[in-house]
């Protein structure tokens, strides 16, 4: 009985397939690593700011209502989000210039709850748009020195019925 080895051409084809797979999966894995690093980082770059915006939007999607404290445009403000469902955590966002803090309070039982706070320093500053606040809408302005970006906020998911 004779065993046949691999030819040089077969080895080259297998290596080429491996290299192609490696380079095709590299952007996906780098994106996931960058996203995780952005959510764990204490300082976010301009490129990482959209991750914070996605986190804030997700919190608003799971909220039935939001309260602004103080109820007028101020350099420091807090957004308290009331959860849409009982199993969702109560979330509050505190913004002081370029420092943003997210506090999540999840009830474990009637007498127990766990609190998690994450703080980020962002490039630029977030502020409330006072004209929209007077109309009862929440609109954030993000200014990073290169321009101004408006970030609208709305509670609840349009595809989900509120209880």
mmCIF file with all atom_site columns, N, CA, C and O in Angstrom, residues 1 3 8 19 27 29 53-54 56-57 59 68 76 79 84 94 116 122 131 143 154-156 160 162:
data_model
loop_
_atom_site.group_PDB
_atom_site.id
_atom_site.type_symbol
_atom_site.label_atom_id
_atom_site.label_alt_id
_atom_site.label_comp_id
_atom_site.label_asym_id
_atom_site.label_entity_id
_atom_site.label_seq_id
_atom_site.pdbx_PDB_ins_code
_atom_site.Cartn_x
_atom_site.Cartn_y
_atom_site.Cartn_z
_atom_site.occupancy
_atom_site.B_iso_or_equiv
_atom_site.pdbx_formal_charge
_atom_site.auth_seq_id
_atom_site.auth_comp_id
_atom_site.auth_asym_id
_atom_site.auth_atom_id
_atom_site.pdbx_PDB_model_num
ATOM 1   N N  . UNK A 1 1   ? 0.835   -1.159 0.000  1.00 0.00 ? 1   UNK A N  1
ATOM 2   C CA . UNK A 1 1   ? 0.000   0.000  0.000  1.00 0.00 ? 1   UNK A CA 1
ATOM 3   C C  . UNK A 1 1   ? 0.892   1.239  0.000  1.00 0.00 ? 1   UNK A C  1
ATOM 4   O O  . UNK A 1 1   ? 1.801   1.357  0.810  1.00 0.00 ? 1   UNK A O  1
ATOM 5   N N  . UNK A 1 3   ? 1.126   5.475  0.080  1.00 0.00 ? 3   UNK A N  1
ATOM 6   C CA . UNK A 1 3   ? 0.428   6.727  0.391  1.00 0.00 ? 3   UNK A CA 1
ATOM 7   C C  . UNK A 1 3   ? 0.946   7.822  -0.514 1.00 0.00 ? 3   UNK A C  1
ATOM 8   O O  . UNK A 1 3   ? 2.144   7.913  -0.805 1.00 0.00 ? 3   UNK A O  1
ATOM 9   N N  . UNK A 1 8   ? 2.933   20.165 -4.906 1.00 0.00 ? 8   UNK A N  1
ATOM 10  C CA . UNK A 1 8   ? 3.233   21.572 -4.667 1.00 0.00 ? 8   UNK A CA 1
ATOM 11  C C  . UNK A 1 8   ? 2.076   22.464 -5.105 1.00 0.00 ? 8   UNK A C  1
ATOM 12  O O  . UNK A 1 8   ? 1.739   23.437 -4.428 1.00 0.00 ? 8   UNK A O  1
ATOM 13  N N  . UNK A 1 19  ? -5.080  32.330 2.797  1.00 0.00 ? 19  UNK A N  1
ATOM 14  C CA . UNK A 1 19  ? -4.727  33.752 2.811  1.00 0.00 ? 19  UNK A CA 1
ATOM 15  C C  . UNK A 1 19  ? -5.931  34.608 2.428  1.00 0.00 ? 19  UNK A C  1
ATOM 16  O O  . UNK A 1 19  ? -6.202  35.645 3.040  1.00 0.00 ? 19  UNK A O  1
ATOM 17  N N  . UNK A 1 27  ? -11.186 42.520 8.160  1.00 0.00 ? 27  UNK A N  1
ATOM 18  C CA . UNK A 1 27  ? -11.954 43.742 8.441  1.00 0.00 ? 27  UNK A CA 1
ATOM 19  C C  . UNK A 1 27  ? -13.103 43.517 9.418  1.00 0.00 ? 27  UNK A C  1
ATOM 20  O O  . UNK A 1 27  ? -13.377 44.365 10.261 1.00 0.00 ? 27  UNK A O  1
ATOM 21  N N  . UNK A 1 29  ? -13.276 41.209 11.857 1.00 0.00 ? 29  UNK A N  1
ATOM 22  C CA . UNK A 1 29  ? -12.738 41.037 13.207 1.00 0.00 ? 29  UNK A CA 1
ATOM 23  C C  . UNK A 1 29  ? -12.166 42.347 13.752 1.00 0.00 ? 29  UNK A C  1
ATOM 24  O O  . UNK A 1 29  ? -12.332 42.652 14.923 1.00 0.00 ? 29  UNK A O  1
ATOM 25  N N  . UNK A 1 53  ? -23.089 57.213 20.147 1.00 0.00 ? 53  UNK A N  1
ATOM 26  C CA . UNK A 1 53  ? -24.384 57.634 19.615 1.00 0.00 ? 53  UNK A CA 1
ATOM 27  C C  . UNK A 1 53  ? -25.307 56.428 19.451 1.00 0.00 ? 53  UNK A C  1
ATOM 28  O O  . UNK A 1 53  ? -26.493 56.489 19.765 1.00 0.00 ? 53  UNK A O  1
ATOM 29  N N  . UNK A 1 54  ? -24.767 55.287 18.978 1.00 0.00 ? 54  UNK A N  1
ATOM 30  C CA . UNK A 1 54  ? -25.562 54.070 18.852 1.00 0.00 ? 54  UNK A CA 1
ATOM 31  C C  . UNK A 1 54  ? -26.030 53.574 20.219 1.00 0.00 ? 54  UNK A C  1
ATOM 32  O O  . UNK A 1 54  ? -27.154 53.116 20.371 1.00 0.00 ? 54  UNK A O  1
ATOM 33  N N  . UNK A 1 56  ? -26.544 55.433 22.914 1.00 0.00 ? 56  UNK A N  1
ATOM 34  C CA . UNK A 1 56  ? -27.567 56.372 23.371 1.00 0.00 ? 56  UNK A CA 1
ATOM 35  C C  . UNK A 1 56  ? -28.884 56.131 22.636 1.00 0.00 ? 56  UNK A C  1
ATOM 36  O O  . UNK A 1 56  ? -29.952 56.114 23.246 1.00 0.00 ? 56  UNK A O  1
ATOM 37  N N  . UNK A 1 57  ? -28.821 55.902 21.337 1.00 0.00 ? 57  UNK A N  1
ATOM 38  C CA . UNK A 1 57  ? -30.027 55.620 20.548 1.00 0.00 ? 57  UNK A CA 1
ATOM 39  C C  . UNK A 1 57  ? -30.690 54.323 20.999 1.00 0.00 ? 57  UNK A C  1
ATOM 40  O O  . UNK A 1 57  ? -31.920 54.242 21.069 1.00 0.00 ? 57  UNK A O  1
ATOM 41  N N  . UNK A 1 59  ? -30.572 53.032 23.994 1.00 0.00 ? 59  UNK A N  1
ATOM 42  C CA . UNK A 1 59  ? -31.219 53.294 25.280 1.00 0.00 ? 59  UNK A CA 1
ATOM 43  C C  . UNK A 1 59  ? -32.543 54.023 25.082 1.00 0.00 ? 59  UNK A C  1
ATOM 44  O O  . UNK A 1 59  ? -33.532 53.729 25.761 1.00 0.00 ? 59  UNK A O  1
ATOM 45  N N  . UNK A 1 68  ? -35.637 65.522 31.244 1.00 0.00 ? 68  UNK A N  1
ATOM 46  C CA . UNK A 1 68  ? -34.423 66.326 31.135 1.00 0.00 ? 68  UNK A CA 1
ATOM 47  C C  . UNK A 1 68  ? -34.283 67.142 32.410 1.00 0.00 ? 68  UNK A C  1
ATOM 48  O O  . UNK A 1 68  ? -35.230 67.778 32.865 1.00 0.00 ? 68  UNK A O  1
ATOM 49  N N  . UNK A 1 76  ? -24.462 71.586 31.545 1.00 0.00 ? 76  UNK A N  1
ATOM 50  C CA . UNK A 1 76  ? -24.480 70.252 32.148 1.00 0.00 ? 76  UNK A CA 1
ATOM 51  C C  . UNK A 1 76  ? -25.933 69.835 32.283 1.00 0.00 ? 76  UNK A C  1
ATOM 52  O O  . UNK A 1 76  ? -26.766 70.599 32.754 1.00 0.00 ? 76  UNK A O  1
ATOM 53  N N  . UNK A 1 79  ? -30.234 63.136 31.366 1.00 0.00 ? 79  UNK A N  1
ATOM 54  C CA . UNK A 1 79  ? -31.389 62.527 30.718 1.00 0.00 ? 79  UNK A CA 1
ATOM 55  C C  . UNK A 1 79  ? -31.743 61.255 31.480 1.00 0.00 ? 79  UNK A C  1
ATOM 56  O O  . UNK A 1 79  ? -30.926 60.334 31.558 1.00 0.00 ? 79  UNK A O  1
ATOM 57  N N  . UNK A 1 84  ? -39.154 50.874 28.944 1.00 0.00 ? 84  UNK A N  1
ATOM 58  C CA . UNK A 1 84  ? -40.374 50.498 28.242 1.00 0.00 ? 84  UNK A CA 1
ATOM 59  C C  . UNK A 1 84  ? -40.993 49.246 28.859 1.00 0.00 ? 84  UNK A C  1
ATOM 60  O O  . UNK A 1 84  ? -42.207 49.160 28.996 1.00 0.00 ? 84  UNK A O  1
ATOM 61  N N  . UNK A 1 94  ? -25.601 61.454 31.932 1.00 0.00 ? 94  UNK A N  1
ATOM 62  C CA . UNK A 1 94  ? -25.191 62.746 32.464 1.00 0.00 ? 94  UNK A CA 1
ATOM 63  C C  . UNK A 1 94  ? -24.116 63.303 31.547 1.00 0.00 ? 94  UNK A C  1
ATOM 64  O O  . UNK A 1 94  ? -23.136 62.617 31.250 1.00 0.00 ? 94  UNK A O  1
ATOM 65  N N  . UNK A 1 116 ? -24.555 50.117 37.265 1.00 0.00 ? 116 UNK A N  1
ATOM 66  C CA . UNK A 1 116 ? -23.344 50.136 36.453 1.00 0.00 ? 116 UNK A CA 1
ATOM 67  C C  . UNK A 1 116 ? -23.187 51.528 35.859 1.00 0.00 ? 116 UNK A C  1
ATOM 68  O O  . UNK A 1 116 ? -24.128 52.051 35.258 1.00 0.00 ? 116 UNK A O  1
ATOM 69  N N  . UNK A 1 122 ? -15.247 62.591 25.406 1.00 0.00 ? 122 UNK A N  1
ATOM 70  C CA . UNK A 1 122 ? -15.433 62.644 23.956 1.00 0.00 ? 122 UNK A CA 1
ATOM 71  C C  . UNK A 1 122 ? -14.711 63.855 23.382 1.00 0.00 ? 122 UNK A C  1
ATOM 72  O O  . UNK A 1 122 ? -14.489 64.845 24.080 1.00 0.00 ? 122 UNK A O  1
ATOM 73  N N  . UNK A 1 131 ? -34.014 75.470 21.322 1.00 0.00 ? 131 UNK A N  1
ATOM 74  C CA . UNK A 1 131 ? -35.219 75.717 20.529 1.00 0.00 ? 131 UNK A CA 1
ATOM 75  C C  . UNK A 1 131 ? -36.093 74.472 20.462 1.00 0.00 ? 131 UNK A C  1
ATOM 76  O O  . UNK A 1 131 ? -37.313 74.543 20.595 1.00 0.00 ? 131 UNK A O  1
ATOM 77  N N  . UNK A 1 143 ? -20.505 69.154 18.871 1.00 0.00 ? 143 UNK A N  1
ATOM 78  C CA . UNK A 1 143 ? -19.544 70.030 18.215 1.00 0.00 ? 143 UNK A CA 1
ATOM 79  C C  . UNK A 1 143 ? -18.145 69.543 18.551 1.00 0.00 ? 143 UNK A C  1
ATOM 80  O O  . UNK A 1 143 ? -17.788 69.430 19.712 1.00 0.00 ? 143 UNK A O  1
ATOM 81  N N  . UNK A 1 154 ? -35.602 60.053 20.174 1.00 0.00 ? 154 UNK A N  1
ATOM 82  C CA . UNK A 1 154 ? -37.011 59.726 20.327 1.00 0.00 ? 154 UNK A CA 1
ATOM 83  C C  . UNK A 1 154 ? -37.129 58.452 21.144 1.00 0.00 ? 154 UNK A C  1
ATOM 84  O O  . UNK A 1 154 ? -36.364 57.515 20.963 1.00 0.00 ? 154 UNK A O  1
ATOM 85  N N  . UNK A 1 155 ? -38.094 58.412 22.038 1.00 0.00 ? 155 UNK A N  1
ATOM 86  C CA . UNK A 1 155 ? -38.295 57.242 22.897 1.00 0.00 ? 155 UNK A CA 1
ATOM 87  C C  . UNK A 1 155 ? -39.128 56.190 22.194 1.00 0.00 ? 155 UNK A C  1
ATOM 88  O O  . UNK A 1 155 ? -40.006 56.505 21.394 1.00 0.00 ? 155 UNK A O  1
ATOM 89  N N  . UNK A 1 156 ? -38.857 54.945 22.520 1.00 0.00 ? 156 UNK A N  1
ATOM 90  C CA . UNK A 1 156 ? -39.641 53.825 22.009 1.00 0.00 ? 156 UNK A CA 1
ATOM 91  C C  . UNK A 1 156 ? -39.281 53.457 20.580 1.00 0.00 ? 156 UNK A C  1
ATOM 92  O O  . UNK A 1 156 ? -38.721 54.249 19.837 1.00 0.00 ? 156 UNK A O  1
ATOM 93  N N  . UNK A 1 160 ? -42.528 48.590 17.783 1.00 0.00 ? 160 UNK A N  1
ATOM 94  C CA . UNK A 1 160 ? -42.901 47.914 19.010 1.00 0.00 ? 160 UNK A CA 1
ATOM 95  C C  . UNK A 1 160 ? -44.021 48.681 19.696 1.00 0.00 ? 160 UNK A C  1
ATOM 96  O O  . UNK A 1 160 ? -43.969 49.897 19.807 1.00 0.00 ? 160 UNK A O  1
ATOM 97  N N  . UNK A 1 162 ? -46.068 50.143 22.699 1.00 0.00 ? 162 UNK A N  1
ATOM 98  C CA . UNK A 1 162 ? -45.811 50.501 24.085 1.00 0.00 ? 162 UNK A CA 1
ATOM 99  C C  . UNK A 1 162 ? -46.938 49.931 24.938 1.00 0.00 ? 162 UNK A C  1
ATOM 100 O O  . UNK A 1 162 ? -48.095 49.935 24.527 1.00 0.00 ? 162 UNK A O  1
#
